[in-house]
Amino acid sequence: MRSLADYERRAKDHFAPDAWDHVQSGADAGLTLGHNRAQFDALRFMPRMLRDLTGGTTALDLLGHRHAAPILLAPVAYHRLAHPAGEVASIRAATALDTTMVVSTLASITLEEIADCARGAAHELARDLSPLWFQLYFQPDRAHSLELVRRAEAAGYQVLMVTVDAAIKRSEFALPAGVSAANLAAFPRTIQRAQAAGGQIVFGTPLADAAPTWDDIAWLRGQTQLPIVIKGLLSPEDAREAALQGVDGIVVSNHGGRVLDGLITPMAALPAMVAALEGKVPLLLDGGVRRGTDVLKALALGASAVLVGRPQLHALAVAGMPGVAHMLHMLRAEFELAMAQAGCRELSQIGAGLLA
Amino acid sequence: MRSLADYERRAKDHFAPDAWDHVQSGADAGLTLGHNRAQFDALRFMPRMLRDLTGGTTALDLLGHRHAAPILLAPVAYHRLAHPAGEVASIRAATALDTTMVVSTLASITLEEIADCARGAAHELARDLSPLWFQLYFQPDRAHSLELVRRAEAAGYQVLMVTVDAAIKRSEFALPAGVSAANLAAFPRTIQRAQAAGGQIVFGTPLADAAPTWDDIAWLRGQTQLPIVIKGLLSPEDAREAALQGVDGIVVSNHGGRVLDGLITPMAALPAMVAALEGKVPLLLDGGVRRGTDVLKALALGASAVLVGRPQLHALAVAGMPGVAHMLHMLRAEFELAMAQAGCRELSQIGAGLLA
Amino acid sequence: MRSLADYERRAKDHFAPDAWDHVQSGADAGLTLGHNRAQFDALRFMPRMLRDLTGGTTALDLLGHRHAAPILLAPVAYHRLAHPAGEVASIRAATALDTTMVVSTLASITLEEIADCARGAAHELARDLSPLWFQLYFQPDRAHSLELVRRAEAAGYQVLMVTVDAAIKRSEFALPAGVSAANLAAFPRTIQRAQAAGGQIVFGTPLADAAPTWDDIAWLRGQTQLPIVIKGLLSPEDAREAALQGVDGIVVSNHGGRVLDGLITPMAALPAMVAALEGKVPLLLDGGVRRGTDVLKALALGASAVLVGRPQLHALAVAGMPGVAHMLHMLRAEFELAMAQAGCRELSQIGAGLLA
Amino acid sequence: MRSLADYERRAKDHFAPDAWDHVQSGADAGLTLGHNRAQFDALRFMPRMLRDLTGGTTALDLLGHRHAAPILLAPVAYHRLAHPAGEVASIRAATALDTTMVVSTLASITLEEIADCARGAAHELARDLSPLWFQLYFQPDRAHSLELVRRAEAAGYQVLMVTVDAAIKRSEFALPAGVSAANLAAFPRTIQRAQAAGGQIVFGTPLADAAPTWDDIAWLRGQTQLPIVIKGLLSPEDAREAALQGVDGIVVSNHGGRVLDGLITPMAALPAMVAALEGKVPLLLDGGVRRGTDVLKALALGASAVLVGRPQLHALAVAGMPGVAHMLHMLRAEFELAMAQAGCRELSQIGAGLLA
Ligand SMILES: Cc1cc2nc3c(=O)[nH]c(=O)nc-3n(C[C@H](O)[C@H](O)[C@H](O)COP(=O)(O)O)c2cc1C
Ligand SMILES: Cc1cc2nc3c(=O)[nH]c(=O)nc-3n(C[C@H](O)[C@H](O)[C@H](O)COP(=O)(O)O)c2cc1C
Ligand SMILES: Cc1cc2nc3c(=O)[nH]c(=O)nc-3n(C[C@H](O)[C@H](O)[C@H](O)COP(=O)(O)O)c2cc1C
Ligand SMILES: Cc1cc2nc3c(=O)[nH]c(=O)nc-3n(C[C@H](O)[C@H](O)[C@H](O)COP(=O)(O)O)c2cc1C
C-alpha cells in the first residue's frame, strides 16, 4: 500500500460485483471518467529550486475555518456498501487526519450520528474538530429539503454543499439489504418512473420537472445562514450566476464522470471559472484526484482545495477506519512532498507559474 | 442490451461472415470508419446547470414536417441481409417510435410495400405517420431514375434524398440468394465492368462516365416538386452549389467510411458548411452516431438532425422489429437525458456554447 | 491479395530472416520508418462531388517524357534478394504496366541487361517503352562514377537519379552468395573501415571524407546532358541550391527511414520545398507509399509523382514478375479510384484544396 | 549489443530485484521518466545534404578543458550496486574513451581512490586525462560540505557539480551489505525521520529545514575557486539567479524522473533557459539520453553537452569495465554518425535549424 492506486487495486475483492461496478463506473463509455485522470497527467510542473522551506505548511483558511490541508473527502453516498461501519469509520479517520468529510444526503447512517461520532473522535484524540460539512440533494418537496437543512444546522454542520449536477441520472444499481438512505427514511419515495406524454422519455416526467433550478438556490439562500457551496458547476456563466446569488463557494466537478459522459474536465473548466469569479468565491475541485501532485496541479490552476471521492470507499473496503486514515495520510504526505520539491513553502506560493 | 454497442457486439453471430464484413467494413484501412467514431469522442460538453427543464421536448420541424426527435434512420441497402422481414420490420419499428426511416433505392423490398407497411403500422398503433423519405441512387439511364422518382411520389414519399458520394465504389460482396434490389428488378443490369482504353482502370469505364454530376441534380430539380436532400457532401463549395441549385437539404456524410478512405469526418466538415450556407439549407449528418451524446454534439455544431446507419442492421439482426424499436428507444432516451443533463429544454437551446 | 499490405504480410516467408530484416528495417528505433506511414494517415481529404469525370486520366509529363501514372518504382538494390530473376522480373512487370523502374547502382543484374530486358518486354507486349532511369551512387573514385554514367547513357537511360542521402550508413547485412552489385564488379572495393585519428569513429575515415558534396553535383552536371534528379533532399535550402546547380528534379525522401532515425518525413518537408522552388524543379516523393490515397495526398501537397520502394521486393518475393505487375496494377487502380471519388479527372485538378 | 537499449534489456538479470527497481524507477507513476524518453522522439531533424565533412570532429571546450565529445557520465550513486569493482571500473572505461565521469558524493568508493584510478588508467593508456568532476550533495552540516569540497580539490577534481533537486526525496531502498557512501563514512548519519509538529509530514522536519537554498550556493561560491555547475534547474528564473550568483554552468535536469513526478522535461525547459542566459553560462542536459540522435537533438536545442545516467549501471552490470567502454563507444559512434548524416562537421554547425 504505497499509493491510493494500491487500495483501488485491492478494493475490488471487497465489494459485491454490482456494487463495485456502481462505485467505479462512469456514465456511458466512461470517457469523462478517463479524462478526469488524464487531465492531471497532461500538466507539467515548472519547479523552483533552492528556495527556503523552513516553517512550511499546508494549512488553509476556507469559509472561516482552518483546514490542515487543502484536501477534503467528497460527499459519497452509502459508505456501508464498502464496510459495515460505513460513514462512522470514515469520519473517525477523517477526524484523526484533521480532514473534513462532506456528509452526503445519501449517507447510510444519519447525519446526526455521523456528527456525534466526529465530535467523539476529536475528543478521544484530543484534537480540534475539523469543520463539519453537509451535502444536500434537493428533495422533490421543498419542505423535505428544508427539514434536512434544519437537521444539519441542529447537528452542528457548518457548511452546506448543494449538489446540482446529478438530479437527472440513470442508475440500474439496487441497494443491497441493510444499506439505505438513512437521512431520508422518513420521506416518502416520491419520484415514480411515470410515463411522459407524447412518447417522451425524460422530458415531462416528474424527474425532469422536479430538477432544481436557480430559483431553488435563491430560496435556500433565504432559508439559512450557513455558507452555501454549490457542487457541480463547470461553466463560467454558471459561476457568475452563483456569485450573484450569494453563494459562498463552488465545487468545479463533473461528478466523477458519473452523470453525462463527454463533460469537460474540472481542470479544463477551472481557468475560465477563476477568471469569471475574480476571486470573489473560492473554487474547489474534484474528479480523479489520486496523487499529491494532482492536488498541487489543481491549486496551481486556481483551486482553493480538492475533494477525493472513490478512494474513500476503496480504503474503507480494504481496511476500514485505519485504511481511510492511511489513505489520507499518504495523500497529504505526497502533497507536502510535492510542494517542497517544487519549491513551495505555503499554499500562497502555488500559482500558475508552477505549471509549464 | 443497454446501449447500441451491445447490439453491435451481439449482431456478428446473426450474419453470414461475408455479409457481416460487408456491413461493418470501411474502405481500405478503415481510417475514416474509425475517425467517424473518434470525431464525437473528441468533443467535450460545457453544460449549464440549474436551468428550468419543465415542458422540455426534442421535437423538430424539418422540411415542413414534424419529427419527434432529430434522429432518422439512414438509407441502408438490403435489410434482408439482417433479417428475413427486412425493411418491413424496420419501418414498423421506426413508425412505432415516430421516426423516419429513409428507404434506400437498394431496398430488398419494394418502396411501395414499405410505404404501405408504414401506413398500416401507424394505423394499428393509432399514431401519426412519420414523414416518408426515399433515397435515390441515379441510374445510368435517366428514364430509370425518373421512374423511381415517380414511383416514390405515387407511393406517398414526401422527401427525396439523393446520394451522390457512392457512384464509384469498390465492392466484392455478392448478395446471397433471396436478397436483391427489389426496386430495380425491372431495369437491366447496365454497368458492365468494361475494360477502359490505354491501360486505365476506372477512368474511361462506364462506371466513371455515368457518375452523376451537377447537371443531373439540375435535371432532377426540374422533374419533381418533392424537397430534394443531397446526401454525401463535405465541402463548403459543394454546399454553396447545392443551395444555388435549389436543393432543400444536405446530409453531411462520408458514407459511413465506406467509399474513400481518408475523407474528412462529417463533424470536422460541418462548421465550414454551416458558415457557407448561412442557414439557407438545413444540414443533416451521419457517420458513427451511436450515443445520445453524439446526437447532442452534432446538433451543437449546427446539424438539424442526424441519421444512424449500421445500428439498424445490428438491432434488426439480433431481435427483428422489436430490436430496431428498442435501439431507437435507447438512442432517443439517451439523447433526452443528455439534453436535460446539459441544461437544454429544447433543440433551439443547443448551440456552439454547449461545446468546450 | 487485395492491397500492397497483403503482399507485405506474406513476403516474410519468402526471405531469409536477415534479408527480410535488411529490407524491412529502419535505422535505430525505426521512428522515421513509422512516421513515413503515419504522415499519410494524418491527412484528410476534402472531396468535391458531382464533378464530370468523363475522359479522366492519370497521365503525366515528366522531364520530357509521358508516364501513364505518377507512380515510379524507386531504386532498390539487389532485387535478387527477393527472387532469383531479380531486376529482370521487376522491369518486365514495370514495362507491362507502363511504369518506370529506377535501376539502382546496386542492382544485382547489370544495367545493360536490365535495359535490354525492358526493351524486349515493350516489344513483346507491343507497347511504348517507359522512360529508363538510372540511379547513381557516387563512387569514391570519380572515374568510376563517370564510367557508370557513360554506361547508362550508352544503354539508353534517359534520366540520372543521384542519391545523396546514404553515403554514410551503417549496415551489418552481408549479401548471400550469388547476389552482388553487378554494375560495380569491375571496381575495387575501395572503402576500408580504417581507424580514424584521435579516437574518432566516423569523422576522419575515408567514408566521411569521400561523401559526395555539392562540388560533385557541379562536376556531374558538367559531364552529362541527361536530366539529373537528386534523391534525398529534405530542406528548402538544399532544394534552392539544387535549382541553382541546374538540377532537373528532386526526390524528397528520407531513404525509407533507413539512414538517420528521426528525420522529418517527406510529406512534412514537401510544402516548404514547393514554396522554395516556385515550380522551377519538379518534386518527387517516396517513403511509405502503400495506397492509392497516399499517392493522391502526395500530389495534393505538391509532388509531381511518387516512388514505391519495399513493395517491389514484397511482390517480387511472393509471386515474381506477375506479383510486381499485380502490385502496380492495384496501386494504380486505387489511385484512379481515389481520384475519381475525390472528384478529380486529371492530375492538374489535384491541389492543396483537396486536403482538409 | 547494438545499442544502449540492448544493455538495458540484459542488465535486469544482473541486479538484485530491489536494486534494479531502485535504478530503473521513476517517482510515483513514472510519468516524467517516460516523458524524458519521449521528449527526444518527438523532435525531427531537418538535415542538410552534400556538405563537406572532411576534418569533422566532435570535440568541445567546456569550462576551460577539452572534451573529446559532448557526452559525460552523469553522477550516479553506488556503482557497486551494479558491479563489485564499482566506480573504479567505470572511470577506467571513461578514461579509455576520453570521457569525463562525474563522481557522486554517494560513490561507493572514495573520491580519492577514483581520481587515482583515472590517473592510473590515463597513464597506462598513454592518453590525456579527461577533466575530473566531483558532484556535491550539500550535507546538513556546512563543515561536512566544505570538507568534501576540500577533499575534491586536493584529489585534483577540476569542476564541482552541485546537485540541488534531490534534497527531499522518498526512497524505500535499503543498500545491500558491502555497499555504502564511502565519501561520507566519517560523518554522522544526521537526518533522522523526526516527527514534525501539527500532523505535518515533510514540512517542519529536519529534511525540509536542511534543504539547500541560494544562500548555500552563495556561501559555496565564496569557498572555492573551482568552477561550479548547478545540477537540477529547470526554470529560466532559476537560471538567471544562478548566473547572478556567479555559477559557471547548469545541468538542465529533472534527476532522471526520480524526484517529482510530473516535472517538465529538460528538453522542454531548455529553450527558455537558453534565452534567459543569453550565452553567459553553458547549459548541460540529462535525462533519457540513449541514442546518438538524442545528443544531436539536445545540442540543436542549445545544450553544450549531455550526461547519461542509468546506462552506466546497465553496461557496468552486464560487462563491467569493458561494458561501460563499449556503451560509450556506441553512443559516440552513433553521435558522430548522426552529425555526419545530418550534414554537420563540427559542433558549432549544430543549431536550431537542424530541427524541423
Ligand atoms: C459511489 C459514489 C457515490 C457518490 N455519491 C455522491 C453523493 O451522494 N453526493 C454528491 O454530491 N456526490 C456524490 N458522488 C460524487 C463525489 O462527490 C465526487 O464528485 C466524485 O466522486 C469525484 O471523483 P473521484 O471519485 O474521481 O474522486 C459520488 C461518487 C461516487 C463514486
Ligand atoms: C450496409 C450499408 C448499406 C448502405 N446502403 C446505403 C444506401 O443504399 N444508400 C445510401 O445512401 N447510403 C447507404 N449507406 C450509408 C448510410 O446511409 C450512412 O451514410 C452510413 O451508414 C452512416 O454511418 P453509420 O453506419 O456509422 O451510422 C449504407 C451503409 C451501410 C453500412
Ligand atoms: C532494401 C532497400 C534497398 C534500397 N536500395 C536503394 C538504392 O540502391 N538506391 C537508392 O537510391 N535507394 C535505395 N533504397 C531507398 C528507396 O529508393 C526508397 O527511397 C525507399 O525504399 C522508399 O521508402 P518505401 O520503401 O517505404 O517505399 C532502398 C530501399 C530499400 C528498402
Ligand atoms: C541509480 C541512480 C543514482 C543517481 N545518483 C545520483 C547522485 O548521486 N547524484 C546526482 O546528482 N544525481 C544522481 N542521479 C541522477 C543522474 O545524475 C542523472 O540526472 C539521471 O540519471 C539522468 O537520467 P538518465 O538516467 O535517464 O540518463 C542518479 C540517478 C540514478 C538512476
Short mmCIF file of N, CA and C in Angstrom, two decimals, chain C residues 221-258:
data_model
loop_
_atom_site.label_atom_id
_atom_site.label_comp_id
_atom_site.label_asym_id
_atom_site.label_seq_id
_atom_site.Cartn_x
_atom_site.Cartn_y
_atom_site.Cartn_z
N ARG C 221 27.10 17.63 -63.36
CA ARG C 221 26.31 18.48 -64.26
C ARG C 221 27.11 18.81 -65.51
N GLY C 222 28.42 18.99 -65.32
CA GLY C 222 29.30 19.29 -66.45
C GLY C 222 29.60 18.09 -67.34
N GLN C 223 29.32 16.92 -66.87
CA GLN C 223 29.72 15.71 -67.60
C GLN C 223 28.63 15.11 -68.46
N THR C 224 27.38 15.45 -68.23
CA THR C 224 26.32 14.73 -68.96
C THR C 224 25.18 15.65 -69.35
N GLN C 225 24.56 15.28 -70.44
CA GLN C 225 23.38 16.02 -70.90
C GLN C 225 22.09 15.45 -70.32
N LEU C 226 22.16 14.29 -69.71
CA LEU C 226 20.94 13.69 -69.17
C LEU C 226 20.35 14.56 -68.07
N PRO C 227 19.03 14.57 -67.96
CA PRO C 227 18.43 15.24 -66.80
C PRO C 227 18.95 14.59 -65.52
N ILE C 228 19.24 15.42 -64.54
CA ILE C 228 19.72 14.93 -63.24
C ILE C 228 18.64 15.17 -62.18
N VAL C 229 18.28 14.10 -61.49
CA VAL C 229 17.33 14.19 -60.38
C VAL C 229 18.08 13.84 -59.11
N ILE C 230 18.09 14.74 -58.12
CA ILE C 230 18.76 14.43 -56.86
C ILE C 230 17.76 13.77 -55.93
N LYS C 231 18.16 12.66 -55.37
CA LYS C 231 17.28 11.92 -54.45
C LYS C 231 17.81 12.04 -53.03
N GLY C 232 16.95 12.51 -52.15
CA GLY C 232 17.33 12.52 -50.75
C GLY C 232 17.44 13.89 -50.11
N LEU C 233 16.84 14.90 -50.70
CA LEU C 233 16.84 16.23 -50.06
C LEU C 233 15.57 16.41 -49.24
N LEU C 234 15.68 17.17 -48.18
CA LEU C 234 14.52 17.45 -47.32
C LEU C 234 14.40 18.92 -46.94
N SER C 235 15.50 19.67 -47.08
CA SER C 235 15.43 21.06 -46.62
C SER C 235 15.24 22.00 -47.81
N PRO C 236 14.50 23.07 -47.60
CA PRO C 236 14.28 24.04 -48.68
C PRO C 236 15.58 24.70 -49.14
N GLU C 237 16.52 24.87 -48.22
CA GLU C 237 17.80 25.45 -48.63
C GLU C 237 18.49 24.55 -49.63
N ASP C 238 18.49 23.27 -49.34
CA ASP C 238 19.12 22.33 -50.27
C ASP C 238 18.37 22.32 -51.61
N ALA C 239 17.05 22.46 -51.54
CA ALA C 239 16.28 22.48 -52.78
C ALA C 239 16.68 23.68 -53.62
N ARG C 240 16.81 24.81 -52.97
CA ARG C 240 17.22 26.03 -53.71
C ARG C 240 18.60 25.85 -54.31
N GLU C 241 19.49 25.28 -53.53
CA GLU C 241 20.85 25.06 -54.03
C GLU C 241 20.82 24.13 -55.25
N ALA C 242 20.00 23.09 -55.17
CA ALA C 242 19.89 22.16 -56.29
C ALA C 242 19.41 22.89 -57.54
N ALA C 243 18.43 23.77 -57.37
CA ALA C 243 17.92 24.51 -58.52
C ALA C 243 19.03 25.38 -59.12
N LEU C 244 19.80 26.03 -58.26
CA LEU C 244 20.91 26.86 -58.72
C LEU C 244 21.92 26.04 -59.51
N GLN C 245 22.11 24.81 -59.09
CA GLN C 245 23.10 23.95 -59.73
C GLN C 245 22.58 23.35 -61.03
N GLY C 246 21.36 23.71 -61.43
CA GLY C 246 20.84 23.20 -62.69
C GLY C 246 20.32 21.79 -62.64
N VAL C 247 19.94 21.37 -61.46
CA VAL C 247 19.35 20.04 -61.32
C VAL C 247 17.94 20.03 -61.91
N ASP C 248 17.51 18.90 -62.48
CA ASP C 248 16.23 18.86 -63.19
C ASP C 248 15.07 18.32 -62.38
N GLY C 249 15.37 17.72 -61.27
CA GLY C 249 14.30 17.17 -60.43
C GLY C 249 14.86 16.80 -59.07
N ILE C 250 13.97 16.66 -58.11
CA ILE C 250 14.38 16.32 -56.75
C ILE C 250 13.44 15.25 -56.22
N VAL C 251 13.99 14.24 -55.57
CA VAL C 251 13.15 13.30 -54.83
C VAL C 251 13.22 13.66 -53.35
N VAL C 252 12.11 14.12 -52.82
CA VAL C 252 12.02 14.41 -51.39
C VAL C 252 11.91 13.05 -50.70
N SER C 253 12.90 12.73 -49.91
CA SER C 253 13.00 11.36 -49.40
C SER C 253 13.85 11.32 -48.15
N ASN C 254 13.51 10.44 -47.25
CA ASN C 254 14.42 10.14 -46.14
C ASN C 254 14.94 8.69 -46.26
N HIS C 255 15.01 8.25 -47.51
CA HIS C 255 15.56 6.93 -47.82
C HIS C 255 14.78 5.83 -47.10
N GLY C 256 13.48 6.01 -47.07
CA GLY C 256 12.63 4.98 -46.46
C GLY C 256 12.94 4.75 -44.99
N GLY C 257 13.45 5.79 -44.32
CA GLY C 257 13.73 5.65 -42.88
C GLY C 257 14.93 4.78 -42.57
N ARG C 258 15.79 4.55 -43.56
CA ARG C 258 16.88 3.61 -43.39
C ARG C 258 18.20 4.24 -42.98
#
